[in-house]
Amino acid sequence: MSIRERLQNTYGFLKRKIVPKLRYSQAVYEDVLVSDIPKQATWLDVGCGHHLLPPWRFEQEKELFGKAGMVVGIDVDFPSLLKHKTVSSKVCGVADRLPFRNDFFDAATANMVVEHLDDPQVQFAEINRVLKPGAKFIFHTPNETGYFAVLRRMVPEKIVKKLASLMDGRIEDDVFEIQYKANREDKILALAEKTNFEIEKIKFVSSDAVCAVIPPIAVAELIWIKLLMRRSLRRFRTNLIVTLRKKETA
């Protein structure tokens, strides 16, 4: 067993003792997709990267996509598209000029993408344009008022990339610049109003400790996460899972 695996096992033990009800935010997002994406849907995944769900959920990702009628992934990063193994229809492009006709998709998703958008009003409007009336846009993104987002903005980007490699094993090329232009409840409400969406749900979600592989810090972080389980402190949770619905009429 590697040192990293030992540290992860230690974190798992601490998590069960301190916050037994804590779930990884990606698992919560997966549950939302399972319940809200219609069967046989024509589905657009924006910023699809090289996977929809975490790599260890590969079989579940195949099963989820298998229930759709058609899945199209679009991403500006061509190397990531080449690595994507579950989406057969892949497009290299940007979200502010989607190469699809109006009212085409039954659903759109974006997993850890919205925080990178440079002009979310334009990009949300484009996503709205290609959705059918009543269709949902579901996205999972960091919460700007969450403690991790606040701390990350204090750290230079070069150091962030090094820390991402240390904390969760990501390569530096898989860490992109953040914008946080659509990552706060009031910003999302304003964007929805301007881009023909109505809010169905904004869910504040806690996730696993960022410092999971550093046990002494992980203990303190897990205690803080336990406090965030209180509804009164939900705005300081690390993640948002947002469901927008395209208005039936403009």
PDB file of C-alpha atoms in Angstrom:
ATOM      1  CA  MET A   1       0.000   0.000   0.000  1.00  0.00           C
ATOM      2  CA  SER A   2       1.378   3.420  -0.986  1.00  0.00           C
ATOM      3  CA  ILE A   3       1.828   6.317   1.453  1.00  0.00           C
ATOM      4  CA  ARG A   4      -1.024   8.177  -0.283  1.00  0.00           C
ATOM      5  CA  GLU A   5      -3.351   5.193   0.122  1.00  0.00           C
ATOM      6  CA  ARG A   6      -2.464   4.970   3.805  1.00  0.00           C
ATOM      7  CA  LEU A   7      -3.218   8.653   4.260  1.00  0.00           C
ATOM      8  CA  GLN A   8      -6.530   8.283   2.438  1.00  0.00           C
ATOM      9  CA  ASN A   9      -7.469   5.352   4.686  1.00  0.00           C
ATOM     10  CA  THR A  10      -6.611   7.443   7.737  1.00  0.00           C
ATOM     11  CA  TYR A  11      -8.791  10.247   6.392  1.00  0.00           C
ATOM     12  CA  GLY A  12     -11.660   7.807   5.808  1.00  0.00           C
ATOM     13  CA  PHE A  13     -11.456   6.720   9.453  1.00  0.00           C
ATOM     14  CA  LEU A  14     -11.421  10.330  10.674  1.00  0.00           C
ATOM     15  CA  LYS A  15     -14.321  11.258   8.425  1.00  0.00           C
ATOM     16  CA  ARG A  16     -16.461   8.383   9.742  1.00  0.00           C
ATOM     17  CA  LYS A  17     -15.726   9.424  13.321  1.00  0.00           C
ATOM     18  CA  ILE A  18     -16.162  13.192  12.961  1.00  0.00           C
ATOM     19  CA  VAL A  19     -18.699  13.735  10.135  1.00  0.00           C
ATOM     20  CA  PRO A  20     -20.273  10.346   9.325  1.00  0.00           C
ATOM     21  CA  LYS A  21     -22.980  11.907   7.140  1.00  0.00           C
ATOM     22  CA  LEU A  22     -20.547  13.838   4.929  1.00  0.00           C
ATOM     23  CA  ARG A  23     -20.722  12.929   1.233  1.00  0.00           C
ATOM     24  CA  TYR A  24     -18.370  13.858  -1.575  1.00  0.00           C
ATOM     25  CA  SER A  25     -20.020  16.661  -3.568  1.00  0.00           C
ATOM     26  CA  GLN A  26     -19.459  14.759  -6.815  1.00  0.00           C
ATOM     27  CA  ALA A  27     -21.608  11.930  -5.419  1.00  0.00           C
ATOM     28  CA  VAL A  28     -24.402  14.404  -4.645  1.00  0.00           C
ATOM     29  CA  TYR A  29     -24.098  15.837  -8.171  1.00  0.00           C
ATOM     30  CA  GLU A  30     -24.294  12.329  -9.644  1.00  0.00           C
ATOM     31  CA  ASP A  31     -27.534  11.708  -7.704  1.00  0.00           C
ATOM     32  CA  VAL A  32     -29.028  14.908  -9.137  1.00  0.00           C
ATOM     33  CA  LEU A  33     -28.135  13.848 -12.686  1.00  0.00           C
ATOM     34  CA  VAL A  34     -29.629  10.391 -12.179  1.00  0.00           C
ATOM     35  CA  SER A  35     -32.909  11.871 -10.930  1.00  0.00           C
ATOM     36  CA  ASP A  36     -33.203  14.912 -13.221  1.00  0.00           C
ATOM     37  CA  ILE A  37     -31.848  13.949 -16.651  1.00  0.00           C
ATOM     38  CA  PRO A  38     -34.765  12.467 -18.643  1.00  0.00           C
ATOM     39  CA  LYS A  39     -34.384   9.019 -20.155  1.00  0.00           C
ATOM     40  CA  GLN A  40     -33.505   9.111 -23.852  1.00  0.00           C
ATOM     41  CA  ALA A  41     -32.579  12.780 -23.462  1.00  0.00           C
ATOM     42  CA  THR A  42     -30.542  14.697 -25.981  1.00  0.00           C
ATOM     43  CA  TRP A  43     -27.874  15.857 -23.540  1.00  0.00           C
ATOM     44  CA  LEU A  44     -25.134  18.495 -23.801  1.00  0.00           C
ATOM     45  CA  ASP A  45     -22.224  18.377 -21.344  1.00  0.00           C
ATOM     46  CA  VAL A  46     -20.462  21.759 -21.414  1.00  0.00           C
ATOM     47  CA  GLY A  47     -16.744  21.726 -20.639  1.00  0.00           C
ATOM     48  CA  CYS A  48     -16.848  17.943 -20.665  1.00  0.00           C
ATOM     49  CA  GLY A  49     -13.091  17.537 -20.160  1.00  0.00           C
ATOM     50  CA  HIS A  50     -12.031  13.890 -20.109  1.00  0.00           C
ATOM     51  CA  HIS A  51     -14.840  12.553 -17.888  1.00  0.00           C
ATOM     52  CA  LEU A  52     -18.236  13.511 -16.461  1.00  0.00           C
ATOM     53  CA  LEU A  53     -17.859  11.824 -13.065  1.00  0.00           C
ATOM     54  CA  PRO A  54     -14.686  11.058 -11.073  1.00  0.00           C
ATOM     55  CA  PRO A  55     -12.504   8.410 -12.784  1.00  0.00           C
ATOM     56  CA  TRP A  56     -13.419   5.715 -10.231  1.00  0.00           C
ATOM     57  CA  ARG A  57     -17.083   6.108 -11.275  1.00  0.00           C
ATOM     58  CA  PHE A  58     -16.322   5.159 -14.873  1.00  0.00           C
ATOM     59  CA  GLU A  59     -18.849   2.289 -15.053  1.00  0.00           C
ATOM     60  CA  GLN A  60     -21.556   4.448 -13.482  1.00  0.00           C
ATOM     61  CA  GLU A  61     -20.765   7.197 -15.985  1.00  0.00           C
ATOM     62  CA  LYS A  62     -21.196   4.748 -18.882  1.00  0.00           C
ATOM     63  CA  GLU A  63     -24.489   3.576 -17.405  1.00  0.00           C
ATOM     64  CA  LEU A  64     -25.737   7.136 -16.913  1.00  0.00           C
ATOM     65  CA  PHE A  65     -24.866   8.162 -20.473  1.00  0.00           C
ATOM     66  CA  GLY A  66     -26.283   4.889 -21.762  1.00  0.00           C
ATOM     67  CA  LYS A  67     -29.760   5.911 -20.638  1.00  0.00           C
ATOM     68  CA  ALA A  68     -29.630   9.060 -22.770  1.00  0.00           C
ATOM     69  CA  GLY A  69     -30.689   9.153 -26.392  1.00  0.00           C
ATOM     70  CA  MET A  70     -27.624  11.171 -27.402  1.00  0.00           C
ATOM     71  CA  VAL A  71     -24.819  12.827 -25.437  1.00  0.00           C
ATOM     72  CA  VAL A  72     -22.668  15.586 -26.889  1.00  0.00           C
ATOM     73  CA  GLY A  73     -19.579  16.833 -25.055  1.00  0.00           C
ATOM     74  CA  ILE A  74     -18.003  20.180 -25.878  1.00  0.00           C
ATOM     75  CA  ASP A  75     -14.691  21.477 -24.529  1.00  0.00           C
ATOM     76  CA  VAL A  76     -12.095  24.003 -25.634  1.00  0.00           C
ATOM     77  CA  ASP A  77      -9.244  21.676 -24.593  1.00  0.00           C
ATOM     78  CA  PHE A  78      -8.676  19.213 -27.452  1.00  0.00           C
ATOM     79  CA  PRO A  79      -6.309  16.860 -25.523  1.00  0.00           C
ATOM     80  CA  SER A  80      -9.018  16.381 -22.891  1.00  0.00           C
ATOM     81  CA  LEU A  81     -11.543  15.431 -25.574  1.00  0.00           C
ATOM     82  CA  LEU A  82      -9.155  12.802 -26.891  1.00  0.00           C
ATOM     83  CA  LYS A  83      -9.039  11.216 -23.422  1.00  0.00           C
ATOM     84  CA  HIS A  84     -12.824  11.135 -22.985  1.00  0.00           C
ATOM     85  CA  LYS A  85     -13.960   7.495 -23.202  1.00  0.00           C
ATOM     86  CA  THR A  86     -17.705   7.662 -22.547  1.00  0.00           C
ATOM     87  CA  VAL A  87     -18.907  10.383 -24.939  1.00  0.00           C
ATOM     88  CA  SER A  88     -18.810   9.455 -28.610  1.00  0.00           C
ATOM     89  CA  SER A  89     -20.005  12.834 -29.956  1.00  0.00           C
ATOM     90  CA  LYS A  90     -17.315  15.342 -29.028  1.00  0.00           C
ATOM     91  CA  VAL A  91     -16.899  18.921 -30.219  1.00  0.00           C
ATOM     92  CA  CYS A  92     -13.919  21.202 -29.695  1.00  0.00           C
ATOM     93  CA  GLY A  93     -15.402  24.643 -29.118  1.00  0.00           C
ATOM     94  CA  VAL A  94     -16.300  27.370 -26.665  1.00  0.00           C
ATOM     95  CA  ALA A  95     -19.486  27.925 -24.686  1.00  0.00           C
ATOM     96  CA  ASP A  96     -20.092  31.425 -26.014  1.00  0.00           C
ATOM     97  CA  ARG A  97     -20.508  30.118 -29.597  1.00  0.00           C
ATOM     98  CA  LEU A  98     -22.209  26.739 -29.372  1.00  0.00           C
ATOM     99  CA  PRO A  99     -22.416  25.115 -32.839  1.00  0.00           C
ATOM    100  CA  PHE A 100     -25.941  23.759 -32.348  1.00  0.00           C
ATOM    101  CA  ARG A 101     -29.369  24.886 -33.486  1.00  0.00           C
ATOM    102  CA  ASN A 102     -31.952  26.516 -31.248  1.00  0.00           C
ATOM    103  CA  ASP A 103     -34.126  24.393 -28.937  1.00  0.00           C
ATOM    104  CA  PHE A 104     -32.184  21.187 -29.621  1.00  0.00           C
ATOM    105  CA  PHE A 105     -31.186  19.671 -26.250  1.00  0.00           C
ATOM    106  CA  ASP A 106     -33.355  18.179 -23.493  1.00  0.00           C
ATOM    107  CA  ALA A 107     -30.702  18.880 -20.831  1.00  0.00           C
ATOM    108  CA  ALA A 108     -27.346  20.585 -20.326  1.00  0.00           C
ATOM    109  CA  THR A 109     -24.773  20.014 -17.602  1.00  0.00           C
ATOM    110  CA  ALA A 110     -21.455  21.451 -16.472  1.00  0.00           C
ATOM    111  CA  ASN A 111     -19.279  19.852 -13.798  1.00  0.00           C
ATOM    112  CA  MET A 112     -16.658  22.162 -12.278  1.00  0.00           C
ATOM    113  CA  VAL A 113     -16.769  24.456 -15.318  1.00  0.00           C
ATOM    114  CA  VAL A 114     -18.826  27.551 -14.440  1.00  0.00           C
ATOM    115  CA  GLU A 115     -16.044  28.913 -12.208  1.00  0.00           C
ATOM    116  CA  HIS A 116     -13.855  29.234 -15.335  1.00  0.00           C
ATOM    117  CA  LEU A 117     -16.354  31.173 -17.489  1.00  0.00           C
ATOM    118  CA  ASP A 118     -15.101  34.626 -18.455  1.00  0.00           C
ATOM    119  CA  ASP A 119     -18.479  36.023 -19.576  1.00  0.00           C
ATOM    120  CA  PRO A 120     -21.213  33.875 -17.998  1.00  0.00           C
ATOM    121  CA  GLN A 121     -24.055  36.070 -19.229  1.00  0.00           C
ATOM    122  CA  VAL A 122     -23.085  35.316 -22.833  1.00  0.00           C
ATOM    123  CA  GLN A 123     -22.382  31.669 -22.101  1.00  0.00           C
ATOM    124  CA  PHE A 124     -25.561  31.053 -20.088  1.00  0.00           C
ATOM    125  CA  ALA A 125     -27.554  32.707 -22.882  1.00  0.00           C
ATOM    126  CA  GLU A 126     -25.972  30.357 -25.431  1.00  0.00           C
ATOM    127  CA  ILE A 127     -26.781  27.324 -23.302  1.00  0.00           C
ATOM    128  CA  ASN A 128     -30.338  28.605 -22.954  1.00  0.00           C
ATOM    129  CA  ARG A 129     -30.594  29.071 -26.717  1.00  0.00           C
ATOM    130  CA  VAL A 130     -29.779  25.443 -27.506  1.00  0.00           C
ATOM    131  CA  LEU A 131     -32.088  24.026 -24.820  1.00  0.00           C
ATOM    132  CA  LYS A 132     -35.712  23.175 -25.454  1.00  0.00           C
ATOM    133  CA  PRO A 133     -38.281  25.224 -23.495  1.00  0.00           C
ATOM    134  CA  GLY A 134     -38.617  23.726 -20.016  1.00  0.00           C
ATOM    135  CA  ALA A 135     -35.269  21.895 -20.243  1.00  0.00           C
ATOM    136  CA  LYS A 136     -32.804  22.025 -17.350  1.00  0.00           C
ATOM    137  CA  PHE A 137     -29.257  23.301 -17.056  1.00  0.00           C
ATOM    138  CA  ILE A 138     -27.597  21.587 -14.078  1.00  0.00           C
ATOM    139  CA  PHE A 139     -24.166  22.611 -12.889  1.00  0.00           C
ATOM    140  CA  HIS A 140     -21.789  21.785 -10.039  1.00  0.00           C
ATOM    141  CA  THR A 141     -19.268  24.462  -9.112  1.00  0.00           C
ATOM    142  CA  PRO A 142     -17.351  25.912  -6.152  1.00  0.00           C
ATOM    143  CA  ASN A 143     -19.241  28.305  -3.919  1.00  0.00           C
ATOM    144  CA  GLU A 144     -17.567  31.732  -3.962  1.00  0.00           C
ATOM    145  CA  THR A 145     -18.495  32.319  -0.323  1.00  0.00           C
ATOM    146  CA  GLY A 146     -17.245  28.887   0.738  1.00  0.00           C
ATOM    147  CA  TYR A 147     -14.096  28.715   2.822  1.00  0.00           C
ATOM    148  CA  PHE A 148     -12.048  26.932   0.147  1.00  0.00           C
ATOM    149  CA  ALA A 149     -12.840  29.514  -2.559  1.00  0.00           C
ATOM    150  CA  VAL A 150     -11.944  32.345  -0.176  1.00  0.00           C
ATOM    151  CA  LEU A 151      -8.601  30.729   0.645  1.00  0.00           C
ATOM    152  CA  ARG A 152      -7.829  29.826  -2.963  1.00  0.00           C
ATOM    153  CA  ARG A 153      -8.148  33.420  -4.123  1.00  0.00           C
ATOM    154  CA  MET A 154      -5.396  34.348  -1.665  1.00  0.00           C
ATOM    155  CA  VAL A 155      -2.932  31.885  -3.205  1.00  0.00           C
ATOM    156  CA  PRO A 156      -0.996  32.536  -6.469  1.00  0.00           C
ATOM    157  CA  GLU A 157      -2.035  30.323  -9.380  1.00  0.00           C
ATOM    158  CA  LYS A 158       1.371  28.617  -9.626  1.00  0.00           C
ATOM    159  CA  ILE A 159       1.129  27.518  -6.007  1.00  0.00           C
ATOM    160  CA  VAL A 160      -2.490  26.393  -6.504  1.00  0.00           C
ATOM    161  CA  LYS A 161      -1.339  24.013  -9.248  1.00  0.00           C
ATOM    162  CA  LYS A 162       1.356  22.563  -7.005  1.00  0.00           C
ATOM    163  CA  LEU A 163      -1.123  22.106  -4.162  1.00  0.00           C
ATOM    164  CA  ALA A 164      -3.674  20.443  -6.462  1.00  0.00           C
ATOM    165  CA  SER A 165      -1.038  17.913  -7.426  1.00  0.00           C
ATOM    166  CA  LEU A 166      -0.203  17.268  -3.769  1.00  0.00           C
ATOM    167  CA  MET A 167      -3.757  17.187  -2.394  1.00  0.00           C
ATOM    168  CA  ASP A 168      -5.641  15.186  -5.004  1.00  0.00           C
ATOM    169  CA  GLY A 169      -3.043  13.910  -7.466  1.00  0.00           C
ATOM    170  CA  ARG A 170      -4.120  16.124 -10.384  1.00  0.00           C
ATOM    171  CA  ILE A 171      -1.568  17.047 -13.018  1.00  0.00           C
ATOM    172  CA  GLU A 172      -0.847  20.770 -13.347  1.00  0.00           C
ATOM    173  CA  ASP A 173      -2.219  20.910 -16.913  1.00  0.00           C
ATOM    174  CA  ASP A 174      -5.609  19.882 -15.498  1.00  0.00           C
ATOM    175  CA  VAL A 175      -5.828  22.961 -13.241  1.00  0.00           C
ATOM    176  CA  PHE A 176      -7.323  26.006 -14.979  1.00  0.00           C
ATOM    177  CA  GLU A 177      -7.675  29.674 -14.052  1.00  0.00           C
ATOM    178  CA  ILE A 178     -10.720  30.542 -11.976  1.00  0.00           C
ATOM    179  CA  GLN A 179     -13.062  33.479 -12.562  1.00  0.00           C
ATOM    180  CA  TYR A 180     -15.881  33.046  -9.984  1.00  0.00           C
ATOM    181  CA  LYS A 181     -18.218  35.276 -12.009  1.00  0.00           C
ATOM    182  CA  ALA A 182     -21.240  32.984 -11.512  1.00  0.00           C
ATOM    183  CA  ASN A 183     -20.427  31.340  -8.204  1.00  0.00           C
ATOM    184  CA  ARG A 184     -22.545  33.195  -5.684  1.00  0.00           C
ATOM    185  CA  GLU A 185     -26.281  32.941  -5.129  1.00  0.00           C
ATOM    186  CA  ASP A 186     -27.015  36.578  -5.971  1.00  0.00           C
ATOM    187  CA  LYS A 187     -24.901  36.385  -9.142  1.00  0.00           C
ATOM    188  CA  ILE A 188     -26.715  33.244 -10.260  1.00  0.00           C
ATOM    189  CA  LEU A 189     -30.106  34.832  -9.613  1.00  0.00           C
ATOM    190  CA  ALA A 190     -29.132  37.879 -11.689  1.00  0.00           C
ATOM    191  CA  LEU A 191     -27.716  35.765 -14.515  1.00  0.00           C
ATOM    192  CA  ALA A 192     -30.824  33.582 -14.629  1.00  0.00           C
ATOM    193  CA  GLU A 193     -33.040  36.645 -14.964  1.00  0.00           C
ATOM    194  CA  LYS A 194     -30.911  38.041 -17.801  1.00  0.00           C
ATOM    195  CA  THR A 195     -30.615  34.782 -19.754  1.00  0.00           C
ATOM    196  CA  ASN A 196     -34.208  33.461 -19.809  1.00  0.00           C
ATOM    197  CA  PHE A 197     -33.730  30.907 -17.025  1.00  0.00           C
ATOM    198  CA  GLU A 198     -35.767  30.420 -13.895  1.00  0.00           C
ATOM    199  CA  ILE A 199     -34.229  29.036 -10.718  1.00  0.00           C
ATOM    200  CA  GLU A 200     -35.388  25.568  -9.791  1.00  0.00           C
ATOM    201  CA  LYS A 201     -32.882  24.933  -6.997  1.00  0.00           C
ATOM    202  CA  ILE A 202     -29.612  26.226  -5.568  1.00  0.00           C
ATOM    203  CA  LYS A 203     -28.123  23.651  -3.218  1.00  0.00           C
ATOM    204  CA  PHE A 204     -25.218  24.479  -0.898  1.00  0.00           C
ATOM    205  CA  VAL A 205     -23.099  21.352  -0.491  1.00  0.00           C
ATOM    206  CA  SER A 206     -20.184  20.423   1.735  1.00  0.00           C
ATOM    207  CA  SER A 207     -17.563  18.075   0.327  1.00  0.00           C
ATOM    208  CA  ASP A 208     -14.586  16.081   1.524  1.00  0.00           C
ATOM    209  CA  ALA A 209     -11.780  17.900   3.286  1.00  0.00           C
ATOM    210  CA  VAL A 210      -9.377  19.610   0.908  1.00  0.00           C
ATOM    211  CA  CYS A 211      -6.485  18.638   3.189  1.00  0.00           C
ATOM    212  CA  ALA A 212      -7.552  14.997   3.419  1.00  0.00           C
ATOM    213  CA  VAL A 213      -3.990  13.704   2.935  1.00  0.00           C
ATOM    214  CA  ILE A 214      -2.639  15.816   5.815  1.00  0.00           C
ATOM    215  CA  PRO A 215      -4.299  14.195   8.863  1.00  0.00           C
ATOM    216  CA  PRO A 216      -3.650  16.921  11.495  1.00  0.00           C
ATOM    217  CA  ILE A 217      -5.142  19.615   9.234  1.00  0.00           C
ATOM    218  CA  ALA A 218      -7.880  17.252   8.035  1.00  0.00           C
ATOM    219  CA  VAL A 219      -9.125  16.852  11.610  1.00  0.00           C
ATOM    220  CA  ALA A 220      -9.563  20.617  11.995  1.00  0.00           C
ATOM    221  CA  GLU A 221     -11.180  20.890   8.579  1.00  0.00           C
ATOM    222  CA  LEU A 222     -13.617  18.055   9.303  1.00  0.00           C
ATOM    223  CA  ILE A 223     -14.656  19.743  12.561  1.00  0.00           C
ATOM    224  CA  TRP A 224     -15.323  22.941  10.565  1.00  0.00           C
ATOM    225  CA  ILE A 225     -17.272  20.970   7.941  1.00  0.00           C
ATOM    226  CA  LYS A 226     -19.379  19.460  10.734  1.00  0.00           C
ATOM    227  CA  LEU A 227     -20.277  22.984  11.862  1.00  0.00           C
ATOM    228  CA  LEU A 228     -21.254  23.844   8.280  1.00  0.00           C
ATOM    229  CA  MET A 229     -23.901  21.108   8.404  1.00  0.00           C
ATOM    230  CA  ARG A 230     -25.991  23.648  10.317  1.00  0.00           C
ATOM    231  CA  ARG A 231     -28.457  25.306   7.982  1.00  0.00           C
ATOM    232  CA  SER A 232     -27.544  28.754   9.301  1.00  0.00           C
ATOM    233  CA  LEU A 233     -23.970  28.272   8.024  1.00  0.00           C
ATOM    234  CA  ARG A 234     -24.790  26.670   4.667  1.00  0.00           C
ATOM    235  CA  ARG A 235     -23.543  29.698   2.696  1.00  0.00           C
ATOM    236  CA  PHE A 236     -19.992  28.839   3.767  1.00  0.00           C
ATOM    237  CA  ARG A 237     -20.112  25.303   2.337  1.00  0.00           C
ATOM    238  CA  THR A 238     -17.624  24.636  -0.431  1.00  0.00           C
ATOM    239  CA  ASN A 239     -19.858  23.777  -3.391  1.00  0.00           C
ATOM    240  CA  LEU A 240     -23.040  24.664  -5.241  1.00  0.00           C
ATOM    241  CA  ILE A 241     -25.272  22.372  -7.261  1.00  0.00           C
ATOM    242  CA  VAL A 242     -27.626  24.538  -9.286  1.00  0.00           C
ATOM    243  CA  THR A 243     -30.615  23.584 -11.392  1.00  0.00           C
ATOM    244  CA  LEU A 244     -31.919  26.192 -13.828  1.00  0.00           C
ATOM    245  CA  ARG A 245     -34.888  25.695 -16.124  1.00  0.00           C
ATOM    246  CA  LYS A 246     -35.364  27.402 -19.486  1.00  0.00           C
ATOM    247  CA  LYS A 247     -38.551  29.452 -19.392  1.00  0.00           C
ATOM    248  CA  GLU A 248     -41.372  28.120 -21.506  1.00  0.00           C
ATOM    249  CA  THR A 249     -41.763  31.515 -23.180  1.00  0.00           C
ATOM    250  CA  ALA A 250     -39.165  34.249 -23.662  1.00  0.00           C
TER     251      ALA A 250
END
